[in-house]
PDB file of C-alpha atoms and ligand atoms in Angstrom:
ATOM      1  CA  MET M 388      -7.274  -5.969  21.994  1.00  0.00           C
ATOM      2  CA  THR M 389      -5.447  -7.026  18.812  1.00  0.00           C
ATOM      3  CA  LYS M 390      -4.652  -4.009  16.671  1.00  0.00           C
ATOM      4  CA  LEU M 391      -5.692  -4.045  13.018  1.00  0.00           C
ATOM      5  CA  ILE M 392      -3.540  -2.867  10.109  1.00  0.00           C
ATOM      6  CA  THR M 393      -5.383  -2.170   6.860  1.00  0.00           C
ATOM      7  CA  VAL M 394      -3.326  -2.916   3.739  1.00  0.00           C
ATOM      8  CA  LEU M 395      -4.717  -1.087   0.702  1.00  0.00           C
ATOM      9  CA  ASN M 396      -3.822  -1.712  -2.919  1.00  0.00           C
ATOM     10  CA  GLY M 397      -4.750   0.480  -5.853  1.00  0.00           C
ATOM     11  CA  PRO M 398      -5.618  -0.090  -9.496  1.00  0.00           C
ATOM     12  CA  ASN M 399      -4.297  -3.067 -11.458  1.00  0.00           C
ATOM     13  CA  LEU M 400      -2.585  -4.638  -8.454  1.00  0.00           C
ATOM     14  CA  ASN M 401      -5.198  -7.414  -8.616  1.00  0.00           C
ATOM     15  CA  LEU M 402      -3.108  -8.575 -11.615  1.00  0.00           C
ATOM     16  CA  LEU M 403       0.070  -8.896  -9.570  1.00  0.00           C
ATOM     17  CA  GLY M 404       1.991 -12.060 -10.472  1.00  0.00           C
ATOM     18  CA  GLN M 405       0.035 -12.471 -13.702  1.00  0.00           C
ATOM     19  CA  ARG M 406       1.700  -9.810 -15.897  1.00  0.00           C
ATOM     20  CA  GLU M 407       4.997  -7.872 -16.022  1.00  0.00           C
ATOM     21  CA  PRO M 408       6.933 -10.092 -13.556  1.00  0.00           C
ATOM     22  CA  GLU M 409      10.134  -8.253 -14.506  1.00  0.00           C
ATOM     23  CA  LYS M 410       8.682  -5.083 -12.945  1.00  0.00           C
ATOM     24  CA  TYR M 411       6.468  -6.395 -10.155  1.00  0.00           C
ATOM     25  CA  GLY M 412       7.669  -9.944  -9.430  1.00  0.00           C
ATOM     26  CA  SER M 413       5.867 -13.253  -9.669  1.00  0.00           C
ATOM     27  CA  LYS M 414       3.943 -13.301  -6.384  1.00  0.00           C
ATOM     28  CA  THR M 415       0.221 -12.705  -6.527  1.00  0.00           C
ATOM     29  CA  LEU M 416      -1.577 -10.298  -4.222  1.00  0.00           C
ATOM     30  CA  ALA M 417      -3.024 -13.367  -2.447  1.00  0.00           C
ATOM     31  CA  ASP M 418       0.559 -14.648  -1.865  1.00  0.00           C
ATOM     32  CA  VAL M 419       1.528 -11.268  -0.393  1.00  0.00           C
ATOM     33  CA  GLU M 420      -1.576 -11.297   1.808  1.00  0.00           C
ATOM     34  CA  VAL M 421      -0.581 -14.693   3.276  1.00  0.00           C
ATOM     35  CA  GLU M 422       3.026 -13.526   3.837  1.00  0.00           C
ATOM     36  CA  VAL M 423       2.020 -10.274   5.558  1.00  0.00           C
ATOM     37  CA  SER M 424      -0.760 -11.905   7.611  1.00  0.00           C
ATOM     38  CA  GLU M 425       1.632 -14.587   8.920  1.00  0.00           C
ATOM     39  CA  LEU M 426       4.219 -11.953   9.822  1.00  0.00           C
ATOM     40  CA  ALA M 427       1.537  -9.880  11.569  1.00  0.00           C
ATOM     41  CA  LEU M 428       0.896 -12.770  13.984  1.00  0.00           C
ATOM     42  CA  GLU M 429       4.518 -12.457  15.189  1.00  0.00           C
ATOM     43  CA  PHE M 430       3.818  -8.851  16.148  1.00  0.00           C
ATOM     44  CA  GLY M 431       0.403  -9.593  17.674  1.00  0.00           C
ATOM     45  CA  LEU M 432      -1.289  -7.646  14.872  1.00  0.00           C
ATOM     46  CA  LYS M 433      -4.116  -8.481  12.484  1.00  0.00           C
ATOM     47  CA  VAL M 434      -4.195  -7.491   8.837  1.00  0.00           C
ATOM     48  CA  LEU M 435      -7.113  -6.566   6.576  1.00  0.00           C
ATOM     49  CA  PHE M 436      -5.976  -6.820   2.953  1.00  0.00           C
ATOM     50  CA  GLN M 437      -7.992  -4.902   0.336  1.00  0.00           C
ATOM     51  CA  GLN M 438      -7.719  -3.837  -3.304  1.00  0.00           C
ATOM     52  CA  SER M 439      -9.720  -1.433  -5.451  1.00  0.00           C
ATOM     53  CA  ASN M 440      -9.433  -0.296  -9.048  1.00  0.00           C
ATOM     54  CA  PHE M 441     -11.435   2.827  -8.162  1.00  0.00           C
ATOM     55  CA  GLU M 442     -10.243   6.051  -6.547  1.00  0.00           C
ATOM     56  CA  GLY M 443     -13.510   6.390  -4.573  1.00  0.00           C
ATOM     57  CA  GLY M 444     -13.196   2.775  -3.469  1.00  0.00           C
ATOM     58  CA  LEU M 445      -9.818   3.531  -1.905  1.00  0.00           C
ATOM     59  CA  VAL M 446     -11.232   6.691  -0.281  1.00  0.00           C
ATOM     60  CA  GLU M 447     -14.065   4.668   1.285  1.00  0.00           C
ATOM     61  CA  MET M 448     -11.663   1.961   2.503  1.00  0.00           C
ATOM     62  CA  ILE M 449      -9.558   4.678   4.172  1.00  0.00           C
ATOM     63  CA  HIS M 450     -12.707   6.105   5.821  1.00  0.00           C
ATOM     64  CA  ALA M 451     -13.579   2.629   7.129  1.00  0.00           C
ATOM     65  CA  ALA M 452     -10.038   2.251   8.501  1.00  0.00           C
ATOM     66  CA  ARG M 453     -10.590   5.407  10.608  1.00  0.00           C
ATOM     67  CA  GLU M 454     -12.982   3.332  12.744  1.00  0.00           C
ATOM     68  CA  THR M 455     -11.125   0.012  12.750  1.00  0.00           C
ATOM     69  CA  SER M 456      -7.386   0.344  12.243  1.00  0.00           C
ATOM     70  CA  ALA M 457      -4.288   1.509  14.061  1.00  0.00           C
ATOM     71  CA  GLY M 458      -2.340   1.809  10.814  1.00  0.00           C
ATOM     72  CA  ILE M 459      -2.597   1.786   7.045  1.00  0.00           C
ATOM     73  CA  ILE M 460      -0.085   0.319   4.613  1.00  0.00           C
ATOM     74  CA  ILE M 461      -0.976   1.617   1.162  1.00  0.00           C
ATOM     75  CA  ASN M 462       0.230   1.030  -2.365  1.00  0.00           C
ATOM     76  CA  PRO M 463      -1.969   3.542  -4.184  1.00  0.00           C
ATOM     77  CA  ALA M 464      -0.480   2.402  -7.538  1.00  0.00           C
ATOM     78  CA  ALA M 465      -1.151   4.997 -10.290  1.00  0.00           C
ATOM     79  CA  TYR M 466      -3.297   7.095  -7.906  1.00  0.00           C
ATOM     80  CA  SER M 467      -0.087   7.893  -5.996  1.00  0.00           C
ATOM     81  CA  HIS M 468       0.812  10.270  -8.789  1.00  0.00           C
ATOM     82  CA  THR M 469      -2.616  11.830  -9.403  1.00  0.00           C
ATOM     83  CA  SER M 470      -4.931  11.644  -6.413  1.00  0.00           C
ATOM     84  CA  VAL M 471      -5.491  14.546  -4.057  1.00  0.00           C
ATOM     85  CA  ALA M 472      -8.649  12.663  -2.959  1.00  0.00           C
ATOM     86  CA  VAL M 473      -6.606   9.729  -1.599  1.00  0.00           C
ATOM     87  CA  LEU M 474      -4.241  12.195   0.137  1.00  0.00           C
ATOM     88  CA  ASP M 475      -7.189  14.085   1.665  1.00  0.00           C
ATOM     89  CA  ALA M 476      -8.714  10.820   2.905  1.00  0.00           C
ATOM     90  CA  LEU M 477      -5.416   9.768   4.482  1.00  0.00           C
ATOM     91  CA  ASN M 478      -5.224  13.165   6.173  1.00  0.00           C
ATOM     92  CA  THR M 479      -8.466  12.277   8.020  1.00  0.00           C
ATOM     93  CA  PHE M 480      -6.822   9.121   9.431  1.00  0.00           C
ATOM     94  CA  ASP M 481      -5.147   9.499  12.830  1.00  0.00           C
ATOM     95  CA  GLY M 482      -2.950   6.358  12.837  1.00  0.00           C
ATOM     96  CA  ALA M 483       0.337   5.439  11.180  1.00  0.00           C
ATOM     97  CA  VAL M 484       0.606   5.382   7.384  1.00  0.00           C
ATOM     98  CA  ILE M 485       3.295   3.627   5.344  1.00  0.00           C
ATOM     99  CA  GLU M 486       3.377   3.975   1.545  1.00  0.00           C
ATOM    100  CA  VAL M 487       4.713   1.037  -0.460  1.00  0.00           C
ATOM    101  CA  HIS M 488       5.803   0.808  -4.079  1.00  0.00           C
ATOM    102  CA  ILE M 489       6.965  -2.528  -5.428  1.00  0.00           C
ATOM    103  CA  SER M 490       9.156  -0.884  -8.063  1.00  0.00           C
ATOM    104  CA  ASN M 491      11.583   1.979  -7.540  1.00  0.00           C
ATOM    105  CA  ILE M 492       9.381   4.818  -8.793  1.00  0.00           C
ATOM    106  CA  HIS M 493      12.411   7.171  -8.797  1.00  0.00           C
ATOM    107  CA  ARG M 494      14.190   5.062 -11.409  1.00  0.00           C
ATOM    108  CA  ARG M 495      11.165   5.045 -13.704  1.00  0.00           C
ATOM    109  CA  GLU M 496       9.404   7.675 -15.831  1.00  0.00           C
ATOM    110  CA  GLU M 497       9.463  11.211 -14.420  1.00  0.00           C
ATOM    111  CA  PHE M 498       5.670  11.285 -13.905  1.00  0.00           C
ATOM    112  CA  ARG M 499       6.094   8.508 -11.302  1.00  0.00           C
ATOM    113  CA  HIS M 500       8.661  10.447  -9.255  1.00  0.00           C
ATOM    114  CA  HIS M 501       6.064  12.482  -7.358  1.00  0.00           C
ATOM    115  CA  SER M 502       3.527  10.886  -5.027  1.00  0.00           C
ATOM    116  CA  PHE M 503       0.779  12.996  -3.418  1.00  0.00           C
ATOM    117  CA  VAL M 504       0.438  10.302  -0.744  1.00  0.00           C
ATOM    118  CA  SER M 505       4.041  10.746   0.466  1.00  0.00           C
ATOM    119  CA  ALA M 506       3.044  14.091   2.028  1.00  0.00           C
ATOM    120  CA  ARG M 507       1.002  12.114   4.606  1.00  0.00           C
ATOM    121  CA  ALA M 508       3.091   8.947   4.881  1.00  0.00           C
ATOM    122  CA  ASP M 509       5.167   8.327   8.008  1.00  0.00           C
ATOM    123  CA  GLY M 510       7.446   6.195   5.840  1.00  0.00           C
ATOM    124  CA  VAL M 511       7.866   5.289   2.170  1.00  0.00           C
ATOM    125  CA  ILE M 512       9.287   2.025   0.819  1.00  0.00           C
ATOM    126  CA  ALA M 513      10.044   1.709  -2.900  1.00  0.00           C
ATOM    127  CA  GLY M 514      11.975  -0.733  -5.026  1.00  0.00           C
ATOM    128  CA  CYS M 515      12.104  -3.660  -2.590  1.00  0.00           C
ATOM    129  CA  GLY M 516       9.672  -5.762  -4.601  1.00  0.00           C
ATOM    130  CA  THR M 517       6.677  -7.313  -2.877  1.00  0.00           C
ATOM    131  CA  GLN M 518       8.900  -7.740   0.189  1.00  0.00           C
ATOM    132  CA  GLY M 519       8.215  -4.022   0.721  1.00  0.00           C
ATOM    133  CA  TYR M 520       4.841  -4.922   2.261  1.00  0.00           C
ATOM    134  CA  SER M 521       6.526  -7.062   4.945  1.00  0.00           C
ATOM    135  CA  LEU M 522       9.111  -4.335   5.566  1.00  0.00           C
ATOM    136  CA  ALA M 523       6.258  -1.861   5.957  1.00  0.00           C
ATOM    137  CA  LEU M 524       4.525  -4.146   8.462  1.00  0.00           C
ATOM    138  CA  ARG M 525       7.724  -4.491  10.515  1.00  0.00           C
ATOM    139  CA  HIS M 526       8.016  -0.714  10.664  1.00  0.00           C
ATOM    140  CA  ILE M 527       4.360   0.038  11.333  1.00  0.00           C
ATOM    141  CA  ALA M 528       4.512  -2.453  14.241  1.00  0.00           C
ATOM    142  CA  THR M 529       6.974  -0.076  15.917  1.00  0.00           C
ATOM    143  CA  LEU M 530       4.595   2.893  15.422  1.00  0.00           C
ATOM    144  CA  VAL M 531       1.188   1.574  16.539  1.00  0.00           C
TER     145      VAL M 531
HETATM  146  O1  LIG V1156       5.714   0.067  -8.006  1.00  0.00           O
HETATM  147  C1  LIG V1156       4.543   0.138  -7.587  1.00  0.00           C
HETATM  148  O2  LIG V1156       4.132  -0.549  -6.669  1.00  0.00           O
HETATM  149  C2  LIG V1156       3.547   1.053  -8.295  1.00  0.00           C
HETATM  150  O3  LIG V1156       2.706   1.623  -7.291  1.00  0.00           O
HETATM  151  C3  LIG V1156       2.750   0.168  -9.234  1.00  0.00           C
HETATM  152  C4  LIG V1156       1.773   0.936 -10.103  1.00  0.00           C
HETATM  153  C5  LIG V1156       2.443   2.115 -10.795  1.00  0.00           C
HETATM  154  O4  LIG V1156       1.474   2.897 -11.466  1.00  0.00           O
HETATM  155  C6  LIG V1156       3.203   2.995  -9.805  1.00  0.00           C
HETATM  156  O5  LIG V1156       3.856   4.031 -10.522  1.00  0.00           O
HETATM  157  C7  LIG V1156       4.230   2.189  -9.042  1.00  0.00           C
HETATM  158  C8  LIG V1156       1.180   0.024 -11.170  1.00  0.00           C
HETATM  159  C9  LIG V1156       0.482  -1.165 -10.628  1.00  0.00           C
HETATM  160  C10 LIG V1156       0.185  -2.063 -11.775  1.00  0.00           C
HETATM  161  O6  LIG V1156       0.127  -3.367 -11.292  1.00  0.00           O
HETATM  162  C11 LIG V1156       0.292  -4.377 -12.200  1.00  0.00           C
HETATM  163  C12 LIG V1156       0.558  -5.606 -11.670  1.00  0.00           C
HETATM  164  C13 LIG V1156       0.779  -6.655 -12.511  1.00  0.00           C
HETATM  165  C14 LIG V1156       0.674  -6.491 -13.875  1.00  0.00           C
HETATM  166  C15 LIG V1156       0.398  -5.272 -14.398  1.00  0.00           C
HETATM  167  C16 LIG V1156       0.189  -4.199 -13.559  1.00  0.00           C
END
């Protein structure tokens, strides 16, 4: 059966491509979804693309992925730096987890240098722009 990869996006990423293109590029989240979904076909994978502005929303999407998905690609956005709840939820997931950041969080403010989610991630991609999602898919395909 075709394996599913859940791609989760945290707060404000629904505005991707509409504001701050110098930081996050000019592609919208819908553009990224098309790019990653097309790439997934090459690996015989399916992608479920989701976004929430709420911490509990992300937690519930991770719980749902426990039943449906072989892997999770997650850009937790600001919750990377604050959320033990998202980390705890990811710790209940048995599949592969790749964390993505569009910008290089290590070259930005100090409060962005630590991510709680990285403690669970099998891999972390930062600073490769929205291409990071495709890079994450290529890697997760080797893990699932
Ligand atoms: O670089 C990333 O992908 C981040 O996860 C993006 C988060 C930020 O809090 C993290 O430190 C790094 C912010 C997402 C905000 O998304 C926007 C998109 C377009 C316009 C404005 C905000």
